[in-house]
Short mmCIF file of C-alpha atoms (C1' of nucleotides) in Angstrom, two decimals:
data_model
loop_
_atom_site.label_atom_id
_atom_site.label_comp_id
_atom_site.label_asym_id
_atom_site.label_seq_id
_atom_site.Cartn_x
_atom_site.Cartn_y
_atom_site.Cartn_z
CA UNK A 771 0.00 0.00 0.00
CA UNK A 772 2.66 2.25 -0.70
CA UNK A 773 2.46 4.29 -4.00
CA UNK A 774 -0.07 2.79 -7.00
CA UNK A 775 -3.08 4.80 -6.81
CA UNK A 776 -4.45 3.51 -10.21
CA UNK A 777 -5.96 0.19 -11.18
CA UNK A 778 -4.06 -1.38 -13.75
CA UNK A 779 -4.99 0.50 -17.16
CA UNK A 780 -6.48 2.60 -14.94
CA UNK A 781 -6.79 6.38 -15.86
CA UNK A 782 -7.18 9.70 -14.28
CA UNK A 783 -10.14 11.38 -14.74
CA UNK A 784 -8.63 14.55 -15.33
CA UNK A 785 -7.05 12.86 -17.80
CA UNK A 786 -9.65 10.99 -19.64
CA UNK A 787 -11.75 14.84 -19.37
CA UNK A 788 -8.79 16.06 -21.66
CA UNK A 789 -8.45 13.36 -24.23
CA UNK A 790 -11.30 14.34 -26.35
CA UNK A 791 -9.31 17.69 -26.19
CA UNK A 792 -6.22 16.22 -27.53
CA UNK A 793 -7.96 14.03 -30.00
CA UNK A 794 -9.43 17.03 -31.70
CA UNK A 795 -6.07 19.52 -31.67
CA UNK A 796 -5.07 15.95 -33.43
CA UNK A 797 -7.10 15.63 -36.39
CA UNK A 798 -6.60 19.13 -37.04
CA UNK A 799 -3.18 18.28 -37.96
CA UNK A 800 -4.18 15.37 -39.73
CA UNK A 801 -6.17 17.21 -41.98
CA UNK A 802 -3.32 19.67 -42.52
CA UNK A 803 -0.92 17.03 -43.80
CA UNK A 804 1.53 16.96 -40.62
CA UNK A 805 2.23 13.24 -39.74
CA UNK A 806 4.19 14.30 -36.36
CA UNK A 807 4.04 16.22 -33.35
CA UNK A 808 5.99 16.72 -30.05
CA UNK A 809 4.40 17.55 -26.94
CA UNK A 810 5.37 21.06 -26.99
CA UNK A 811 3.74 21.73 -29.86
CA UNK A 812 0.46 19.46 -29.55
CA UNK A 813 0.38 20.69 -25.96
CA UNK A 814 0.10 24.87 -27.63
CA UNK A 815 -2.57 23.53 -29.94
CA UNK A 816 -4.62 21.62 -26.82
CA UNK A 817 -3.99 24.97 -24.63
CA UNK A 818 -2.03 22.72 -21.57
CA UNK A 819 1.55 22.65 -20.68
CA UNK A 820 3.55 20.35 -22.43
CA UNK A 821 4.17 18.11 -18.89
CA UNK A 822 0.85 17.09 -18.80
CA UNK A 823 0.25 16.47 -21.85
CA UNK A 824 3.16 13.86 -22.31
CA UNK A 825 1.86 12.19 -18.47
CA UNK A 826 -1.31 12.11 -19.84
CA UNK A 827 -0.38 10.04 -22.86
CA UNK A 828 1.77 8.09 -20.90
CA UNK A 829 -1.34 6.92 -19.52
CA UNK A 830 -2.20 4.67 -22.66
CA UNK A 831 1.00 3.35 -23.41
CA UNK A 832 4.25 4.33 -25.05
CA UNK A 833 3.51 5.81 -27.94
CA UNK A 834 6.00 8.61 -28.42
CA UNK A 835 9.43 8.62 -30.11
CA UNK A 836 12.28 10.40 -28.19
CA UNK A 837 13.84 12.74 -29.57
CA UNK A 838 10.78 12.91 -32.58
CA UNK A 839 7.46 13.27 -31.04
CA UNK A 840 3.92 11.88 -31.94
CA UNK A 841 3.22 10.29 -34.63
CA UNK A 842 -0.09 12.09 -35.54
CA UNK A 843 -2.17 9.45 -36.94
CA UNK A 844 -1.07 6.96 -34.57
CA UNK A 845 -2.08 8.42 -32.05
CA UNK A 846 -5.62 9.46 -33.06
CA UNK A 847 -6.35 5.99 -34.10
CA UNK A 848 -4.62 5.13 -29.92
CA UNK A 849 -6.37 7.78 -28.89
CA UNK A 850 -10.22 6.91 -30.33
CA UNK A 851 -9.99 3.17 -29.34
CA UNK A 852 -9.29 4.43 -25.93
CA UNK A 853 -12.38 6.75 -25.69
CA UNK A 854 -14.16 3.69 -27.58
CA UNK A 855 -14.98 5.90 -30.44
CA UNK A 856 -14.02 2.96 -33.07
CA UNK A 857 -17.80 1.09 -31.87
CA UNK A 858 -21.30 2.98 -32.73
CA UNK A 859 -22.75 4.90 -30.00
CA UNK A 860 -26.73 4.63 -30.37
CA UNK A 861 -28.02 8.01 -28.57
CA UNK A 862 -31.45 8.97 -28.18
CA UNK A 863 -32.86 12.78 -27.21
CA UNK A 864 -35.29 13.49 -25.09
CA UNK A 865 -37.07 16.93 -25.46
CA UNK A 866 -37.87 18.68 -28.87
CA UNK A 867 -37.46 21.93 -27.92
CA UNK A 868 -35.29 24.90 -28.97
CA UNK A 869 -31.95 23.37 -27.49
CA UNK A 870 -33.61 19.59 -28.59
CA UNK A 871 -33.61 20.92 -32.11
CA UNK A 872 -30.10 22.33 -32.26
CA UNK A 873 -28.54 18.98 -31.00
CA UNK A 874 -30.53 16.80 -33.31
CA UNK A 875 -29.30 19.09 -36.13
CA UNK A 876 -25.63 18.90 -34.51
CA UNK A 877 -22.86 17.88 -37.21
CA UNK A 878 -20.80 16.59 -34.50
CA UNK A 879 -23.03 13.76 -32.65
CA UNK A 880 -22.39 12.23 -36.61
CA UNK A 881 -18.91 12.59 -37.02
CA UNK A 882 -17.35 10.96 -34.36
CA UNK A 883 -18.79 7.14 -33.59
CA UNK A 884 -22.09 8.74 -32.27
CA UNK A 885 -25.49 8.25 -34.08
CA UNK A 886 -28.76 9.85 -33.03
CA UNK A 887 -31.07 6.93 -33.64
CA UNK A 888 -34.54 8.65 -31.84
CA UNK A 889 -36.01 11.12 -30.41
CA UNK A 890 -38.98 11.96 -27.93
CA UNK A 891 -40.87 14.06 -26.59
CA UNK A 892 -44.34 14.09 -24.49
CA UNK A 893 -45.63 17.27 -26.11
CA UNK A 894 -48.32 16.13 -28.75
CA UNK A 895 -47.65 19.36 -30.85
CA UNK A 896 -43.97 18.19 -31.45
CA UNK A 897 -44.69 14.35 -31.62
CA UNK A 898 -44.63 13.25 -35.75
CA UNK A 899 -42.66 15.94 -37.06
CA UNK A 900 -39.60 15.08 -38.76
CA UNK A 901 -36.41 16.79 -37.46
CA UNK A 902 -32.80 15.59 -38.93
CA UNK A 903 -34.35 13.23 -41.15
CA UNK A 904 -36.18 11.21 -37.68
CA UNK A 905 -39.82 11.30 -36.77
CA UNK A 906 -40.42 12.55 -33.50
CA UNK A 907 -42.00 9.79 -31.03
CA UNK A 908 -44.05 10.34 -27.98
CA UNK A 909 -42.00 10.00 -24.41
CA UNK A 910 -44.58 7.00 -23.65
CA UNK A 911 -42.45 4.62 -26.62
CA UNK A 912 -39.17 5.08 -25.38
CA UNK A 913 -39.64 1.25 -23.05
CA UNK A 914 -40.24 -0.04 -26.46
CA UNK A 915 -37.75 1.31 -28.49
CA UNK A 916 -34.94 0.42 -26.00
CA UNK A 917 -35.62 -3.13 -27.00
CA UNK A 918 -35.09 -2.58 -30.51
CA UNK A 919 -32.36 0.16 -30.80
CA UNK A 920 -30.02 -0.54 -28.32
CA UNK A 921 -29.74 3.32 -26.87
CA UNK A 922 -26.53 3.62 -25.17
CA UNK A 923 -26.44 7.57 -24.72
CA UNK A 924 -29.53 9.60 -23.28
CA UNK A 925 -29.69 12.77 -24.28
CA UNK A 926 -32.16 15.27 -21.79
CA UNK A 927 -32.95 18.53 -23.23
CA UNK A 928 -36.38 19.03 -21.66
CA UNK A 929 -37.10 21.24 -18.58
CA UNK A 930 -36.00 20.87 -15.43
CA UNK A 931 -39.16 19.74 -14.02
CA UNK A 932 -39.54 17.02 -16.49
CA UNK A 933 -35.31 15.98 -16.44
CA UNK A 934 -35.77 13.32 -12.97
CA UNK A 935 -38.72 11.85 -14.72
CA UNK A 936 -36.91 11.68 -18.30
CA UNK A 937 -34.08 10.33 -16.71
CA UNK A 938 -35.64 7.18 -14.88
CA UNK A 939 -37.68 6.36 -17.55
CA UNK A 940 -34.13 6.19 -19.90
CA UNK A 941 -32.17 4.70 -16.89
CA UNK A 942 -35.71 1.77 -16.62
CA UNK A 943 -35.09 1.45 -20.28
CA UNK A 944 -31.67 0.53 -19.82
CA UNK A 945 -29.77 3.39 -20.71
CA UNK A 946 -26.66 3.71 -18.25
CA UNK A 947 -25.06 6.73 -19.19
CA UNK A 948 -27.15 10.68 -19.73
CA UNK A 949 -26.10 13.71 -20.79
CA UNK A 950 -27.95 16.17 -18.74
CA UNK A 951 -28.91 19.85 -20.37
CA UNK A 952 -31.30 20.82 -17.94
CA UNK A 953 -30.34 22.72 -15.54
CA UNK A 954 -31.06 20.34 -12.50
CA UNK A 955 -29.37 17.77 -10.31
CA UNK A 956 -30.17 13.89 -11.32
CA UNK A 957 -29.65 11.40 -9.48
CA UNK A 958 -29.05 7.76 -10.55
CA UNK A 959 -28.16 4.45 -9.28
CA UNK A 960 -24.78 3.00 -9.20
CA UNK A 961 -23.17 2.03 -12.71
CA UNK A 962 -25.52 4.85 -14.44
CA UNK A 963 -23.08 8.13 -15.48
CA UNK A 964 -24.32 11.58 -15.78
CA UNK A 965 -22.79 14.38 -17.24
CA UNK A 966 -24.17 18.04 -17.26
CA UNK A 967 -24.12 20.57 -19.70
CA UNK A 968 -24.88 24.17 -17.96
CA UNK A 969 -25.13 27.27 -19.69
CA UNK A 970 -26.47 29.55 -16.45
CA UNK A 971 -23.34 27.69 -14.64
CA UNK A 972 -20.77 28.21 -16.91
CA UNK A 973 -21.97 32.27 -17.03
CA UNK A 974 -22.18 32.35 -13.59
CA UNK A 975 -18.37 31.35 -13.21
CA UNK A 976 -17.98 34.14 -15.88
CA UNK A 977 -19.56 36.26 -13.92
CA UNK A 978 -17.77 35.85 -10.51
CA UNK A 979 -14.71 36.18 -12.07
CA UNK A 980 -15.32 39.54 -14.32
CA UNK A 981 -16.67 40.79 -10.78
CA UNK A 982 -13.03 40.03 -9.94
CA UNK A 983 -11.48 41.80 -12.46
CA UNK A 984 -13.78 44.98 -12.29
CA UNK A 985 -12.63 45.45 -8.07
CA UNK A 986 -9.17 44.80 -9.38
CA UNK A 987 -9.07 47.88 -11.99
CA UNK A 988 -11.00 49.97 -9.25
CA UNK A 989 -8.17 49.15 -7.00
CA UNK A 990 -5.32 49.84 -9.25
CA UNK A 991 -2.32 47.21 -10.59
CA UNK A 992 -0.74 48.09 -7.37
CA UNK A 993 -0.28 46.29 -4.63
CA UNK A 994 0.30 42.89 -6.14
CA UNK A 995 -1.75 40.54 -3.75
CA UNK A 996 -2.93 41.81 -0.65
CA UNK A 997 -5.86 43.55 -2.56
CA UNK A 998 -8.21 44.01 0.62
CA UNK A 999 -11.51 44.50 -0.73
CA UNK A 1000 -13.28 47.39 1.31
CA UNK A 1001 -16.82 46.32 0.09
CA UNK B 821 5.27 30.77 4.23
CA UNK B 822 3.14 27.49 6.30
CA UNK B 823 -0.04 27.28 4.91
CA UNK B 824 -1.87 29.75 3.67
CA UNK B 825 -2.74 28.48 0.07
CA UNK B 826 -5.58 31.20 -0.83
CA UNK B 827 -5.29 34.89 -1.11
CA UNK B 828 -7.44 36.82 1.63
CA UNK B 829 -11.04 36.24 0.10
CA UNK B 830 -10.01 34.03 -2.61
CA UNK B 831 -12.07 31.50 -3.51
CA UNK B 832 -10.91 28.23 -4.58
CA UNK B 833 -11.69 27.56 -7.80
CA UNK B 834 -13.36 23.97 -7.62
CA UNK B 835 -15.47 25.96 -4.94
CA UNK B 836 -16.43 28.70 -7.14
CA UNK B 837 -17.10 26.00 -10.13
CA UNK B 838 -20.04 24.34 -7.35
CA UNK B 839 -21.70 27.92 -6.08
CA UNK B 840 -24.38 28.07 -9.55
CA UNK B 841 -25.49 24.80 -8.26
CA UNK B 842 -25.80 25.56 -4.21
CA UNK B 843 -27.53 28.34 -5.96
CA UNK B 844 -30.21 26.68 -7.78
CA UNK B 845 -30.49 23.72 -5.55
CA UNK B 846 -31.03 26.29 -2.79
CA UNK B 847 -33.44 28.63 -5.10
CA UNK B 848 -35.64 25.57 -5.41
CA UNK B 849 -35.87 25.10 -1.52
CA UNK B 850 -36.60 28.69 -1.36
CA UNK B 851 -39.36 27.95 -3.84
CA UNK B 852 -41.10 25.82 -1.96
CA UNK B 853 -41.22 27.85 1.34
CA UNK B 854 -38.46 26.04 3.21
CA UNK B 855 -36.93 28.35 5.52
CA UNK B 856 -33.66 26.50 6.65
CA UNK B 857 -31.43 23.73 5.98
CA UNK B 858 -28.62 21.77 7.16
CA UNK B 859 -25.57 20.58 4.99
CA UNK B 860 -26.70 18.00 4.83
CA UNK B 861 -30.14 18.29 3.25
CA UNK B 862 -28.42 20.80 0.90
CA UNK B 863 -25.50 18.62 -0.28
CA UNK B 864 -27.89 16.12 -1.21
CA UNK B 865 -30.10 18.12 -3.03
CA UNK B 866 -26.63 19.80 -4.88
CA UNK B 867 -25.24 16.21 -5.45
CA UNK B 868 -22.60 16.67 -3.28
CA UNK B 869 -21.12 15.27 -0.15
CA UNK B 870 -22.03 17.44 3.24
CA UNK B 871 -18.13 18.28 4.36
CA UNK B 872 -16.82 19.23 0.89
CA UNK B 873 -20.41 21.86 0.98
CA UNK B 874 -19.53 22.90 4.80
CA UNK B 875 -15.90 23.89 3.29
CA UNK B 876 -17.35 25.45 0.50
CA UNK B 877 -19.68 27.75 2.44
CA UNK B 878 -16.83 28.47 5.07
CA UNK B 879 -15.41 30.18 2.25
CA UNK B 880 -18.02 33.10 1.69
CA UNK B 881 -17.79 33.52 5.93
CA UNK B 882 -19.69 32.07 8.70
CA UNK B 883 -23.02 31.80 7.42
CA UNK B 884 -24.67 28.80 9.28
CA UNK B 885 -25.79 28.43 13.01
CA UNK B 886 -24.59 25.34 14.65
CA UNK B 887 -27.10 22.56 15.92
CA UNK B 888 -29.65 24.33 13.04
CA UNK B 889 -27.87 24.82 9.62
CA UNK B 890 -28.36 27.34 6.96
CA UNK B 891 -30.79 30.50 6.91
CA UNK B 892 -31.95 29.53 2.92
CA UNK B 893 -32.95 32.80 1.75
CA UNK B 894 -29.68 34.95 3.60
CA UNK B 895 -27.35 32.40 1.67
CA UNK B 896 -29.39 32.58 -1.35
CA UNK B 897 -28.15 36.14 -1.11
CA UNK B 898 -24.44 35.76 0.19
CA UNK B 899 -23.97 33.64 -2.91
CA UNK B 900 -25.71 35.67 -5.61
CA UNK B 901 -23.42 38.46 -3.99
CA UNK B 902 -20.21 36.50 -4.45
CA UNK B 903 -20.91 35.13 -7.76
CA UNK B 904 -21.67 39.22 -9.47
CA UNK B 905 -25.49 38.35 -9.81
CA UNK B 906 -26.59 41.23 -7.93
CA UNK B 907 -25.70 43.59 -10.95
CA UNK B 908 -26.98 43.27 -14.85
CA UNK B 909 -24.08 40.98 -16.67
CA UNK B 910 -24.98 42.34 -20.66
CA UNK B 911 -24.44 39.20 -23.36
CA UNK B 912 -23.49 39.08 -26.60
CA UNK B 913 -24.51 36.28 -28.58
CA UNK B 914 -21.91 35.61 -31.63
CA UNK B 915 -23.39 33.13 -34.69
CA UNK B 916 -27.36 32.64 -34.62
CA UNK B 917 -27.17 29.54 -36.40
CA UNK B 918 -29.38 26.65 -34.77
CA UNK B 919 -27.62 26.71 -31.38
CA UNK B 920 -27.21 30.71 -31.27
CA UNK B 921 -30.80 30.25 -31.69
CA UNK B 922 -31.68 28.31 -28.95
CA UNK B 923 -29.34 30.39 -26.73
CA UNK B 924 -30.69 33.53 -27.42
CA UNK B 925 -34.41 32.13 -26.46
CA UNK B 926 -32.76 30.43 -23.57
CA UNK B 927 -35.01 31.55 -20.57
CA UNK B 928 -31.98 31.22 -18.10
CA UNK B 929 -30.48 33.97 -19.42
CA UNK B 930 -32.96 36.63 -18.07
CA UNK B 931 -33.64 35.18 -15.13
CA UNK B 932 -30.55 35.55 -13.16
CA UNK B 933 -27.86 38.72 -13.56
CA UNK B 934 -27.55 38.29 -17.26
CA UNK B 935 -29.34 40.34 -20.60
CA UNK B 936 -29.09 39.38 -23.66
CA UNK B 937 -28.27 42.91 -25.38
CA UNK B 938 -27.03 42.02 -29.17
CA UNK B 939 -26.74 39.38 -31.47
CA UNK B 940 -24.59 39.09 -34.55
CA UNK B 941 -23.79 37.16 -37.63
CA UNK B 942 -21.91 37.64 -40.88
CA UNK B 943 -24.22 35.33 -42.60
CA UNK B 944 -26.25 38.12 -44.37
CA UNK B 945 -29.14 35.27 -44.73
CA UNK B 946 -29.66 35.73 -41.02
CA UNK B 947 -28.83 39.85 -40.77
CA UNK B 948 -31.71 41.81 -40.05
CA UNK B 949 -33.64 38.63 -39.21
CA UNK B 950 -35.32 39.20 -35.41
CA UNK B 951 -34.50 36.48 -33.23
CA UNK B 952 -36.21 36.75 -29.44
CA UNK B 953 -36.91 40.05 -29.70
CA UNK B 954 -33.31 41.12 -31.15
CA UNK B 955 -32.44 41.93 -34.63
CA UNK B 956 -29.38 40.25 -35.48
CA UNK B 957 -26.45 42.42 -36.60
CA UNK B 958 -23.23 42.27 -39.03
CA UNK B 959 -20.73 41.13 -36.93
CA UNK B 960 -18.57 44.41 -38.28
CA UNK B 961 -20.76 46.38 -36.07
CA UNK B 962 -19.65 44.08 -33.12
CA UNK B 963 -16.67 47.09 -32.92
CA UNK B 964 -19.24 50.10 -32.87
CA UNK B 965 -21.64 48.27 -30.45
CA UNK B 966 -19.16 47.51 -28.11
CA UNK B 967 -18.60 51.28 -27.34
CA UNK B 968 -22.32 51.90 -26.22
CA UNK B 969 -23.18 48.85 -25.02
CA UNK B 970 -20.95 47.60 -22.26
CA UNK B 971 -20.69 44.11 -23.24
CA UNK B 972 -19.42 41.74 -20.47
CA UNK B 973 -19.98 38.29 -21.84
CA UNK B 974 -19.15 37.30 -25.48
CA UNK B 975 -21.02 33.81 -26.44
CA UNK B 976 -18.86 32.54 -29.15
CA UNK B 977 -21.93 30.20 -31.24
CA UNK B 978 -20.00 29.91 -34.41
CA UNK B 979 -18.76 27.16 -36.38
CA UNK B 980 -15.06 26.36 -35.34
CA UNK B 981 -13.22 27.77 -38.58
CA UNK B 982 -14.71 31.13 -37.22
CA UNK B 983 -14.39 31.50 -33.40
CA UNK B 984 -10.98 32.49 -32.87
CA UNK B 985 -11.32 35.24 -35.75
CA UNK B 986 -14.75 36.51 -33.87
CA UNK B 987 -13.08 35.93 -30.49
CA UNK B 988 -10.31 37.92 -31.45
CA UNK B 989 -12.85 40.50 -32.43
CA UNK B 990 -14.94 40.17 -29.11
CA UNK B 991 -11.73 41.05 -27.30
CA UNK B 992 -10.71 43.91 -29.43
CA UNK B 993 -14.05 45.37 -28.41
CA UNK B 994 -13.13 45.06 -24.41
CA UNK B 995 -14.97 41.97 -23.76
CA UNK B 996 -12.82 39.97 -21.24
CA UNK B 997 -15.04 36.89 -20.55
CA UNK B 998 -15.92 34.56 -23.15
CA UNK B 999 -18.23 31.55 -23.21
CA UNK B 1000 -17.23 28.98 -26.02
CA UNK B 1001 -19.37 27.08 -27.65
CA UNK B 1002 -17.20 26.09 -31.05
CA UNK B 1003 -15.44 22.74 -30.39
CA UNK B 1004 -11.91 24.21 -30.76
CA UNK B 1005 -9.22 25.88 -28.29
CA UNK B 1006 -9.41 29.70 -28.55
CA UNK B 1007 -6.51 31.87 -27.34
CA UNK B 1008 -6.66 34.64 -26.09
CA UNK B 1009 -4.16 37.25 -24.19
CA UNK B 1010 -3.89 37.60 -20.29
CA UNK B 1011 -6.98 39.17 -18.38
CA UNK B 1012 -9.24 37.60 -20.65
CA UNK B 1013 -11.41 34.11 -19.31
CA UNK B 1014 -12.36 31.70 -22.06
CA UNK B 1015 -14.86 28.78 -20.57
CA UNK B 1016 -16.03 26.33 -23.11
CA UNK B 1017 -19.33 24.16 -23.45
CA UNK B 1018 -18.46 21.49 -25.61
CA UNK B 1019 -21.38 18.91 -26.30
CA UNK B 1020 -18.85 16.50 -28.26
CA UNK B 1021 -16.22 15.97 -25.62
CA UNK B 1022 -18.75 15.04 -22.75
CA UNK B 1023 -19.88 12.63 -25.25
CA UNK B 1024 -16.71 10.80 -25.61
CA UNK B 1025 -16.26 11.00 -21.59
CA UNK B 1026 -19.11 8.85 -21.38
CA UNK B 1027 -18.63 6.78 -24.42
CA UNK B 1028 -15.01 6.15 -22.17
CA UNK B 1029 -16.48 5.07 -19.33
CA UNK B 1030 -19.78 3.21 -21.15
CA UNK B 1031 -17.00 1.60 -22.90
CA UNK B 1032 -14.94 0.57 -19.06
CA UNK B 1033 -18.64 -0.99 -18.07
CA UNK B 1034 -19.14 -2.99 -21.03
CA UNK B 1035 -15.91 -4.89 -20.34
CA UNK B 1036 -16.80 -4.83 -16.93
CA UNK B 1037 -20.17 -6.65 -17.79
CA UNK B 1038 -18.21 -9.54 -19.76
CA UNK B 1039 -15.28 -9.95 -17.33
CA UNK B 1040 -18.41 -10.49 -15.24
CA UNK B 1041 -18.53 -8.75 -11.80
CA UNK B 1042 -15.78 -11.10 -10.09
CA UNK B 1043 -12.43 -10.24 -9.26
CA UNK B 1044 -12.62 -6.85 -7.22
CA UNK B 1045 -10.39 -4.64 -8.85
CA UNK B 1046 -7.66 -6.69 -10.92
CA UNK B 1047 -10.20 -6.77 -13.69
CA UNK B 1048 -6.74 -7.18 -16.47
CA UNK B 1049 -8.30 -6.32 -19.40
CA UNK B 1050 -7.28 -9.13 -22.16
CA UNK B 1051 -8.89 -7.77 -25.58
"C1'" DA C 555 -28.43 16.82 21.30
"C1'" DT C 556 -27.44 18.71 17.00
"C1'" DC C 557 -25.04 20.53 13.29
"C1'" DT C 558 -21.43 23.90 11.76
"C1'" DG C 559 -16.61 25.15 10.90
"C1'" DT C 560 -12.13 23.52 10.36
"C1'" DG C 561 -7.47 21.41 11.41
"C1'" DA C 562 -5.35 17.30 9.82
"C1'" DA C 563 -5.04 13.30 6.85
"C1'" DT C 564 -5.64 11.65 2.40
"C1'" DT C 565 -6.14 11.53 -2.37
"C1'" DT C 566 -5.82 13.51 -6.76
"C1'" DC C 567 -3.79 16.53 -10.02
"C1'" DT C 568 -0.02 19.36 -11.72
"C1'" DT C 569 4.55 20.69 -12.48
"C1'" DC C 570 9.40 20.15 -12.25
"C1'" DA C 571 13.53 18.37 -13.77
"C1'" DC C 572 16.21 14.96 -15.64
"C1'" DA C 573 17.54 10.10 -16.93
"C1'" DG C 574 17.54 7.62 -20.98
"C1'" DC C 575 16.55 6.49 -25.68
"C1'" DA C 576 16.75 7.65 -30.80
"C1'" DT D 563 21.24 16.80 -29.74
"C1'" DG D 564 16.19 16.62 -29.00
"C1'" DC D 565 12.40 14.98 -27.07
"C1'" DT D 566 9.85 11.41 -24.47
"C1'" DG D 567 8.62 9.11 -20.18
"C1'" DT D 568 8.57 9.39 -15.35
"C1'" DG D 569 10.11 9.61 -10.42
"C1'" DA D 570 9.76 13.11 -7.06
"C1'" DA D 571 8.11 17.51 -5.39
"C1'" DG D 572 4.47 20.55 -4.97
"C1'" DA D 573 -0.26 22.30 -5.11
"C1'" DA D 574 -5.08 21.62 -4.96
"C1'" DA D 575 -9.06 19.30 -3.77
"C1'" DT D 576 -11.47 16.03 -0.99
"C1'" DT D 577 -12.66 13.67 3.02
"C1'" DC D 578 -12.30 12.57 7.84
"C1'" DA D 579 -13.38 13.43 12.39
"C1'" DC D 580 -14.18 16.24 16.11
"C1'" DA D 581 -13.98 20.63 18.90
"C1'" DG D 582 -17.11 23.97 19.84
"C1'" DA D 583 -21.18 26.83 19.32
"C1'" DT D 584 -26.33 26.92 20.06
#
DNA sequence: ATCTGTGAATTTCTTCACAGCA
DNA sequence: TGCTGTGAAGAAATTCACAGAT
């Protein structure tokens, strides 16, 4: 019990949270014809220090060359089986609305090893119209479309009042991991992921810190630290 | 030089990151008439544990009463205070494509310290079109604007081949806190906060770990932890 | 008796700095 | 020489566990 904090094949969640990151910076290069990269310059691209970056690889195996670098496509082909983007990921979303819309119409759910495969909603003047090429179905078939499709990815983009009820009704139809756009807390049982997607969050963080920044200029650049703030 | 990790009223960031939801999960408490609460009623409701919300709180000051917990209503306040909501944070939206859309309708902009004050485009399909109330504008005005409007927040909504070019733009005009929706790093100089949304890379965190449980389910749920993964 | 606030312990994440390979 | 991979150091975040206030 000294020092081995990770499972075999094991890896950190801050690093699996920056993959995708990495992955992307990646197949930009691709498509610009350069077959190699070190980890200073991958790392500028990604927008993290170089150090992590190379740990974080390190994390799925030796794949660098010292004294060369990364080779590009390599690694984006190491990189995708790792984030099991080489299998079909059947999503389904739930909630038609404004936000509903944009998603189904979303170029990158496509792209990548996801495929929107349904979508539902419990409001009758939404139900049977055809959005991104898929009828809309009521809420009430999603139990018997799970047999069918197998639906791997929940999408919720319906109010918050409706997101708890959404969300059991995917997590009873066996869906074990939901991407959560409304702005709520869900809970789950054990083995079920969520993720959340928060606009109001995200501006709120914005927020706190531009409050920051606006006492800071009333202040003055002086004092480098011990800016007391009188109110 | 012992310990004294935070500046004098600095907030830790993972702290700040948790305050929108306190804030809503407390908001919703409020709602329905309840007065007070302890941590631990509150960290459930937030989805966190009740220590890591204590420390949190003990960060804005001594807010809660011991043997009864937290006044709801007075830390609905403290919090709104600390996070900037108690003043008007103006928004610009940037590319009113499907998702600018759905932003610019997004109710949770109003309700809570933010106003949507211009939206803009260079797609002169969409210029002039009136989208929640707004007409949307030639991004080349974004410059002009900026000088009468004080615009706080720049939503970047654009496809990624455009948002550092527009970001770049947003910054020239003084805006110092921008909310990223374009699936691509953006860089910008020192002073200025970039937070991104990124639908695509959530999706791949839970195709990673959907992936883990999958092997998980054929390993079968045997050997504790030295699940060695063969193929 | 109850529940907060917080030192101390622990775990996780980041960064440094350099050994070692091409 | 140039760049990766990684121990070791450092910083940050989380959790424990309990003193102390009401």
């Amino acid at each position: 019990m000294t020092h081995d904090p990770v499972t075999p094949r094991g890896i950190p969640d801050a690093t699996v949270a920056r993959l995708p990151v990495y992955l992307r910076a990646l197949s930009a290069l691709a498509d610009r014809g350069i077959a190699s990269v070190s980890s200073e310059e991958l790392a500028t691209a990604a927008g993290v220090n170089s150090a992590k970056l190379r740990k974080d690889l390190s994390h799925l195996g030796s794949y660098g060359v010292r004294g060369v670098g990364y080779d590009v496509e390599f690694l984006v082909h190491q990189i995708g089986r790792e984030l099991g983007l080489t299998q079909d990921w059947p999503v389904a979303i739930v909630g038609i609305g404004n936000l509903g819309h944009a998603l189904a119409g979303y170029a990158g759910f496509a792209s990548k090893g996801f495929r929107v495969v349904a979508l539902f909603d419990v409001d009758s003047t939404v139900v049977g119209d055809v959005v991104a090429g898929l009828r809309v179905r009521p809420l009430a078939d999603l139990a018997a479309l799970a047999g069918t499709e197998q639906i791997a990815i929940g999408v919720v983009a319906t109010p918050a009042a409706n997101a708890q009820d959404v969300c059991d009704r995917l997590v009873a139809a066996g869906v074990r991991s939901v991407l959560n756009f409304a702005p709520c807390v869900l809970s789950v049982p054990d083995g079920v992921d969520v993720r959340k997607v928060d606009l109001s969050t995200e501006l709120q963080i914005l927020a706190f810190h531009e409050q920051r920044k606006a006492v800071r200029d009333l202040v003055g650049p002086l004092d480098e630290l011990g800016a007391r703030v009188a109110r």
